[in-house]
Amino acid sequence: MNKLGTHIQIWTAGWSVEEIEFAAKNAKKIGYDFLEIPVRAPETVDVDGIKSVLDKYGLQCATSFVHSLETDIASEDKQVVQKGIDLMKKALDCAKSLETIAFVGGMTSALNKYNEIRSEQGRNNAIAALAEVADYADTLGLNLNLEALNRYENNLVNSCAQAKAMCQAINRPNIRIQLDSFHMNIEEADPAQALLSANDLLGYYHVAENNRGYLGSGSIDFTAQFRSLAQINYQGPIALEVFSSVVSNPSHSGRLAVWRDVWKDSVDIASHAFDYIHSQINTAQRYKAFMKEEQYL
Ligand code: MN
């Protein structure tokens, strides 16, 4: 059974112990299994405090990571790349201490709206950096889940095909792919087919509507995507990642262009999503069973 979680930003703007307590309490009440907590600035993460709150509510965490331009591992500047490698190792230490269930995010470069195409040298730097970081992660028993982000947030890995090519180039056993319905809606010709193509490499799945509002209220075909997950027998974590200006962190909102209150009530949107995701998983299983019986699958 997939573990279900929510991004911390659905509840609060930050990840202080008090904020995590508020998020954990509400997420647990709904039935979620984990919170997704950013570790991109590991020095700001109160590991012991957060761990004790998660334990108190019987929750786990996933940990997400992205680079800023100062630590962009796909930079052509070797010093910047080295800073990125060092920061990722610290983030992995932090994630390990939090007993993360998955280390995820658009970690292949900075989260940034680039104005130029990525150079071959930049891509090669990212590949070498991620190989080194993957080896470090392996000593901690962790995988790296590389998220394909849309073109406005990354200029290196925008699609499942590019993520798969990165995995192949990095060539380490603990590299996986993270796909996100919001980004796939922009970049993939057929998101359901992209999920099928990721297959065993899929390690994490983000759900969000095309406007990051209520699941099922927009234009994304979740039925098709959950059928794909059933078909590849995806058992990994599924996390809700919807953002609204109601929960505002200025730097986060700036990077992800969160300007509108597409939802107003954290508890309501998280409760609705929990029921919606469960329903999609159950219905996709019934679809799969029926299609097998009829020998279509
Ligand atoms: Mn995402």
Short mmCIF file of C-alpha atoms and ligand atoms in Angstrom, two decimals:
data_model
loop_
_atom_site.label_atom_id
_atom_site.label_comp_id
_atom_site.label_asym_id
_atom_site.label_seq_id
_atom_site.Cartn_x
_atom_site.Cartn_y
_atom_site.Cartn_z
CA MET A 1 0.00 0.00 0.00
CA ASN A 2 1.28 3.46 -0.88
CA LYS A 3 2.11 5.79 1.99
CA LEU A 4 0.29 9.10 1.62
CA GLY A 5 1.73 12.44 2.65
CA THR A 6 1.44 16.18 2.30
CA HIS A 7 4.01 18.85 1.64
CA ILE A 8 4.59 21.01 4.74
CA GLN A 9 3.65 24.11 2.74
CA ILE A 10 0.02 23.00 2.69
CA TRP A 11 -0.03 23.73 6.43
CA THR A 12 2.63 26.27 7.26
CA ALA A 13 5.19 28.56 5.65
CA GLY A 14 8.18 27.09 7.49
CA TRP A 15 9.47 24.06 9.36
CA SER A 16 10.08 25.23 12.90
CA VAL A 17 9.12 22.70 15.56
CA GLU A 18 5.91 24.66 16.32
CA GLU A 19 4.96 24.70 12.64
CA ILE A 20 5.67 21.00 12.23
CA GLU A 21 3.55 20.29 15.33
CA PHE A 22 0.59 22.12 13.77
CA ALA A 23 1.03 20.28 10.46
CA ALA A 24 1.59 16.87 12.06
CA LYS A 25 -1.43 17.14 14.31
CA ASN A 26 -3.77 17.99 11.43
CA ALA A 27 -2.25 15.60 8.89
CA LYS A 28 -2.43 12.70 11.34
CA LYS A 29 -6.06 13.45 12.16
CA ILE A 30 -6.94 13.08 8.48
CA GLY A 31 -4.99 9.82 8.17
CA TYR A 32 -1.79 10.80 6.36
CA ASP A 33 1.36 8.74 6.93
CA PHE A 34 4.05 11.37 6.40
CA LEU A 35 4.96 15.03 5.94
CA GLU A 36 7.32 16.25 3.24
CA ILE A 37 9.89 18.56 4.83
CA PRO A 38 12.47 20.66 2.95
CA VAL A 39 16.12 20.04 3.87
CA ARG A 40 17.59 22.43 1.30
CA ALA A 41 18.93 24.52 4.20
CA PRO A 42 19.89 21.77 6.64
CA GLU A 43 21.26 24.22 9.22
CA THR A 44 17.69 25.53 9.69
CA VAL A 45 16.25 22.08 10.45
CA ASP A 46 15.86 21.28 14.14
CA VAL A 47 16.34 17.56 13.64
CA ASP A 48 15.76 16.41 17.23
CA GLY A 49 12.78 18.72 17.76
CA ILE A 50 11.10 17.71 14.49
CA LYS A 51 11.78 14.01 14.99
CA SER A 52 10.21 14.06 18.44
CA VAL A 53 7.07 15.79 17.10
CA LEU A 54 6.79 13.28 14.23
CA ASP A 55 7.20 10.41 16.70
CA LYS A 56 4.59 11.92 19.01
CA TYR A 57 2.01 11.78 16.21
CA GLY A 58 3.22 8.50 14.70
CA LEU A 59 4.18 10.18 11.43
CA GLN A 60 7.14 9.71 9.11
CA CYS A 61 8.72 12.23 6.77
CA ALA A 62 9.99 12.54 3.23
CA THR A 63 12.69 15.14 2.69
CA SER A 64 12.90 17.41 -0.34
CA PHE A 65 15.90 19.19 -1.76
CA VAL A 66 16.56 21.79 -4.47
CA HIS A 67 19.57 23.95 -5.18
CA SER A 68 19.83 27.74 -5.30
CA LEU A 69 22.05 29.36 -7.96
CA GLU A 70 24.86 29.55 -5.35
CA THR A 71 25.02 25.73 -5.15
CA ASP A 72 23.88 24.78 -8.67
CA ILE A 73 25.56 21.43 -9.43
CA ALA A 74 24.82 21.97 -13.14
CA SER A 75 26.84 25.18 -13.15
CA GLU A 76 29.99 25.47 -15.28
CA ASP A 77 31.79 26.92 -12.25
CA LYS A 78 33.60 24.12 -10.42
CA GLN A 79 33.50 25.98 -7.09
CA VAL A 80 29.72 26.35 -7.28
CA VAL A 81 29.39 22.65 -8.14
CA GLN A 82 31.55 21.69 -5.15
CA LYS A 83 29.40 23.84 -2.85
CA GLY A 84 26.38 21.99 -4.21
CA ILE A 85 27.92 18.58 -3.54
CA ASP A 86 28.86 19.59 0.03
CA LEU A 87 25.36 20.93 0.71
CA MET A 88 23.69 17.78 -0.63
CA LYS A 89 25.79 15.61 1.69
CA LYS A 90 24.73 17.74 4.67
CA ALA A 91 21.10 17.55 3.55
CA LEU A 92 21.41 13.76 3.31
CA ASP A 93 22.83 13.59 6.84
CA CYS A 94 19.89 15.67 8.03
CA ALA A 95 17.41 13.48 6.12
CA LYS A 96 18.96 10.32 7.57
CA SER A 97 18.63 11.69 11.11
CA LEU A 98 14.96 12.40 10.41
CA GLU A 99 14.66 8.75 9.24
CA THR A 100 13.34 9.93 5.89
CA ILE A 101 11.30 7.54 3.75
CA ALA A 102 12.48 9.28 0.56
CA PHE A 103 15.02 11.94 -0.46
CA VAL A 104 13.31 13.81 -3.30
CA GLY A 105 13.12 17.00 -5.37
CA GLY A 106 14.43 18.85 -8.39
CA MET A 107 17.98 18.35 -7.15
CA THR A 108 19.59 18.20 -10.61
CA SER A 109 20.14 21.98 -10.68
CA ALA A 110 18.99 25.22 -9.10
CA LEU A 111 15.25 25.84 -8.91
CA ASN A 112 15.27 28.80 -11.25
CA LYS A 113 13.75 30.34 -14.36
CA TYR A 114 16.79 30.18 -16.59
CA ASN A 115 17.25 32.50 -19.55
CA GLU A 116 19.60 30.25 -21.47
CA ILE A 117 19.83 26.63 -22.55
CA ARG A 118 21.89 24.33 -20.32
CA SER A 119 25.37 23.61 -21.69
CA GLU A 120 26.80 20.12 -22.19
CA GLN A 121 29.50 20.97 -19.63
CA GLY A 122 26.83 21.93 -17.10
CA ARG A 123 24.96 18.67 -17.65
CA ASN A 124 28.17 16.67 -17.30
CA ASN A 125 28.98 18.49 -14.06
CA ALA A 126 25.55 17.59 -12.68
CA ILE A 127 26.02 13.94 -13.69
CA ALA A 128 29.41 13.70 -11.99
CA ALA A 129 28.14 15.52 -8.88
CA LEU A 130 25.08 13.30 -8.57
CA ALA A 131 27.21 10.16 -8.99
CA GLU A 132 29.38 11.29 -6.07
CA VAL A 133 26.35 12.26 -3.98
CA ALA A 134 24.59 8.98 -4.82
CA ASP A 135 27.60 7.04 -3.53
CA TYR A 136 27.43 9.06 -0.31
CA ALA A 137 23.67 8.46 -0.05
CA ASP A 138 24.30 4.75 -0.51
CA THR A 139 26.48 4.67 2.62
CA LEU A 140 23.42 6.02 4.48
CA GLY A 141 21.09 3.51 2.82
CA LEU A 142 19.25 6.24 0.86
CA ASN A 143 18.17 6.69 -2.77
CA LEU A 144 18.10 9.96 -4.70
CA ASN A 145 14.75 10.60 -6.42
CA LEU A 146 15.35 13.09 -9.25
CA GLU A 147 12.25 15.17 -9.91
CA ALA A 148 11.44 16.31 -13.44
CA LEU A 149 10.40 19.97 -13.09
CA ASN A 150 8.72 22.15 -15.68
CA ARG A 151 10.69 24.47 -17.95
CA TYR A 152 10.09 27.54 -15.77
CA GLU A 153 11.82 25.94 -12.78
CA ASN A 154 14.68 23.96 -14.32
CA ASN A 155 16.45 23.78 -17.70
CA LEU A 156 18.08 20.36 -17.33
CA VAL A 157 15.45 17.72 -16.46
CA ASN A 158 11.92 18.65 -17.57
CA SER A 159 10.53 15.29 -18.67
CA CYS A 160 10.46 11.66 -17.67
CA ALA A 161 12.58 10.80 -20.71
CA GLN A 162 15.25 13.30 -19.60
CA ALA A 163 15.10 11.96 -16.04
CA LYS A 164 15.60 8.42 -17.33
CA ALA A 165 18.55 9.57 -19.44
CA MET A 166 20.07 11.22 -16.35
CA CYS A 167 19.64 7.99 -14.35
CA GLN A 168 21.41 6.09 -17.08
CA ALA A 169 24.25 8.63 -17.29
CA ILE A 170 24.73 8.75 -13.49
CA ASN A 171 24.74 4.97 -13.50
CA ARG A 172 24.28 4.26 -9.82
CA PRO A 173 21.90 1.65 -8.33
CA ASN A 174 20.28 4.11 -5.91
CA ILE A 175 19.02 6.71 -8.42
CA ARG A 176 15.26 6.89 -8.98
CA ILE A 177 12.80 9.25 -10.69
CA GLN A 178 10.19 11.48 -9.14
CA LEU A 179 7.24 12.50 -11.32
CA ASP A 180 4.73 15.22 -10.56
CA SER A 181 1.31 15.61 -12.18
CA PHE A 182 1.64 19.42 -12.21
CA HIS A 183 4.94 19.41 -14.10
CA MET A 184 3.94 16.53 -16.37
CA ASN A 185 0.84 18.51 -17.36
CA ILE A 186 3.17 21.11 -18.88
CA GLU A 187 5.94 18.92 -20.27
CA GLU A 188 4.60 15.48 -21.20
CA ALA A 189 2.57 14.71 -24.31
CA ASP A 190 0.97 11.87 -22.30
CA PRO A 191 1.55 11.87 -18.50
CA ALA A 192 -0.03 8.41 -18.04
CA GLN A 193 2.39 7.02 -20.62
CA ALA A 194 5.30 8.79 -18.88
CA LEU A 195 4.42 7.00 -15.62
CA LEU A 196 4.33 3.64 -17.45
CA SER A 197 7.68 4.44 -19.00
CA ALA A 198 9.24 5.30 -15.61
CA ASN A 199 8.14 1.84 -14.39
CA ASP A 200 10.49 0.42 -11.72
CA LEU A 201 12.52 3.64 -11.65
CA LEU A 202 9.61 5.61 -10.20
CA GLY A 203 10.41 6.31 -6.55
CA TYR A 204 8.09 9.18 -5.63
CA TYR A 205 4.93 10.72 -7.05
CA HIS A 206 3.61 14.24 -6.45
CA VAL A 207 -0.06 15.00 -7.02
CA ALA A 208 -1.36 18.47 -7.78
CA GLU A 209 -4.02 19.87 -10.09
CA ASN A 210 -2.97 21.98 -13.07
CA ASN A 211 -3.64 25.13 -10.97
CA ARG A 212 -2.55 23.46 -7.69
CA GLY A 213 -6.16 23.60 -6.46
CA TYR A 214 -8.53 20.80 -5.40
CA LEU A 215 -7.64 17.43 -6.95
CA GLY A 216 -10.15 16.49 -9.63
CA SER A 217 -11.46 20.05 -9.98
CA GLY A 218 -9.08 20.92 -12.81
CA SER A 219 -7.99 19.50 -16.15
CA ILE A 220 -5.58 16.72 -15.11
CA ASP A 221 -6.68 13.17 -15.94
CA PHE A 222 -5.89 11.53 -12.59
CA THR A 223 -7.87 8.41 -13.49
CA ALA A 224 -5.41 7.68 -16.30
CA GLN A 225 -2.39 8.42 -14.10
CA PHE A 226 -3.56 6.17 -11.25
CA ARG A 227 -4.28 3.39 -13.75
CA SER A 228 -0.66 3.67 -14.84
CA LEU A 229 0.51 3.49 -11.22
CA ALA A 230 -1.57 0.33 -10.76
CA GLN A 231 -0.20 -1.14 -13.95
CA ILE A 232 3.45 -0.65 -12.93
CA ASN A 233 2.51 -1.84 -9.42
CA TYR A 234 3.83 1.37 -7.85
CA GLN A 235 4.01 0.88 -4.07
CA GLY A 236 6.01 4.00 -3.20
CA PRO A 237 5.01 7.24 -1.47
CA ILE A 238 2.42 9.63 -2.92
CA ALA A 239 2.49 13.23 -1.69
CA LEU A 240 0.05 16.09 -2.13
CA GLU A 241 1.80 19.25 -3.30
CA VAL A 242 -0.75 22.04 -3.66
CA PHE A 243 0.15 25.63 -2.95
CA SER A 244 -1.93 28.72 -2.28
CA SER A 245 -1.11 32.27 -1.22
CA VAL A 246 -3.10 31.44 1.96
CA VAL A 247 0.07 29.75 3.25
CA SER A 248 2.72 32.22 2.24
CA ASN A 249 6.47 31.95 2.37
CA PRO A 250 7.76 34.85 0.22
CA SER A 251 10.83 33.08 -1.16
CA HIS A 252 8.92 29.86 -1.86
CA SER A 253 6.04 31.76 -3.49
CA GLY A 254 8.51 33.72 -5.60
CA ARG A 255 10.31 30.65 -6.93
CA LEU A 256 7.12 28.69 -7.68
CA ALA A 257 4.94 31.64 -8.76
CA VAL A 258 2.30 31.15 -6.06
CA TRP A 259 0.29 34.36 -6.42
CA ARG A 260 -3.33 33.35 -5.86
CA ASP A 261 -5.41 31.71 -3.18
CA VAL A 262 -6.57 28.75 -5.29
CA TRP A 263 -7.69 27.18 -1.99
CA LYS A 264 -8.41 28.79 1.36
CA ASP A 265 -8.51 26.07 4.00
CA SER A 266 -5.59 23.70 4.65
CA VAL A 267 -7.65 21.10 6.50
CA ASP A 268 -10.34 21.07 3.83
CA ILE A 269 -8.03 20.67 0.84
CA ALA A 270 -5.90 18.02 2.59
CA SER A 271 -9.00 16.05 3.71
CA HIS A 272 -10.50 16.20 0.23
CA ALA A 273 -7.22 15.08 -1.34
CA PHE A 274 -6.86 12.16 1.09
CA ASP A 275 -10.28 10.79 0.12
CA TYR A 276 -9.69 11.52 -3.56
CA ILE A 277 -6.32 9.74 -3.69
CA HIS A 278 -7.70 6.70 -1.83
CA SER A 279 -10.61 6.52 -4.21
CA GLN A 280 -8.30 6.73 -7.24
CA ILE A 281 -6.01 3.99 -5.88
CA ASN A 282 -8.94 1.67 -5.12
CA THR A 283 -10.68 2.28 -8.42
CA ALA A 284 -7.45 1.78 -10.38
CA GLN A 285 -6.97 -1.60 -8.66
CA ARG A 286 -10.48 -2.66 -9.69
CA TYR A 287 -9.79 -1.50 -13.23
CA LYS A 288 -6.57 -3.51 -13.31
CA ALA A 289 -8.30 -6.66 -11.97
CA PHE A 290 -11.08 -6.37 -14.52
CA MET A 291 -8.72 -5.72 -17.42
CA LYS A 292 -6.67 -8.76 -16.41
CA GLU A 293 -9.77 -10.91 -16.20
CA GLU A 294 -10.73 -9.80 -19.69
CA GLN A 295 -7.12 -10.47 -20.76
CA TYR A 296 -6.45 -6.92 -21.91
CA LEU A 297 -3.52 -6.60 -19.49
MN MN B 1 6.77 18.39 -7.13
#
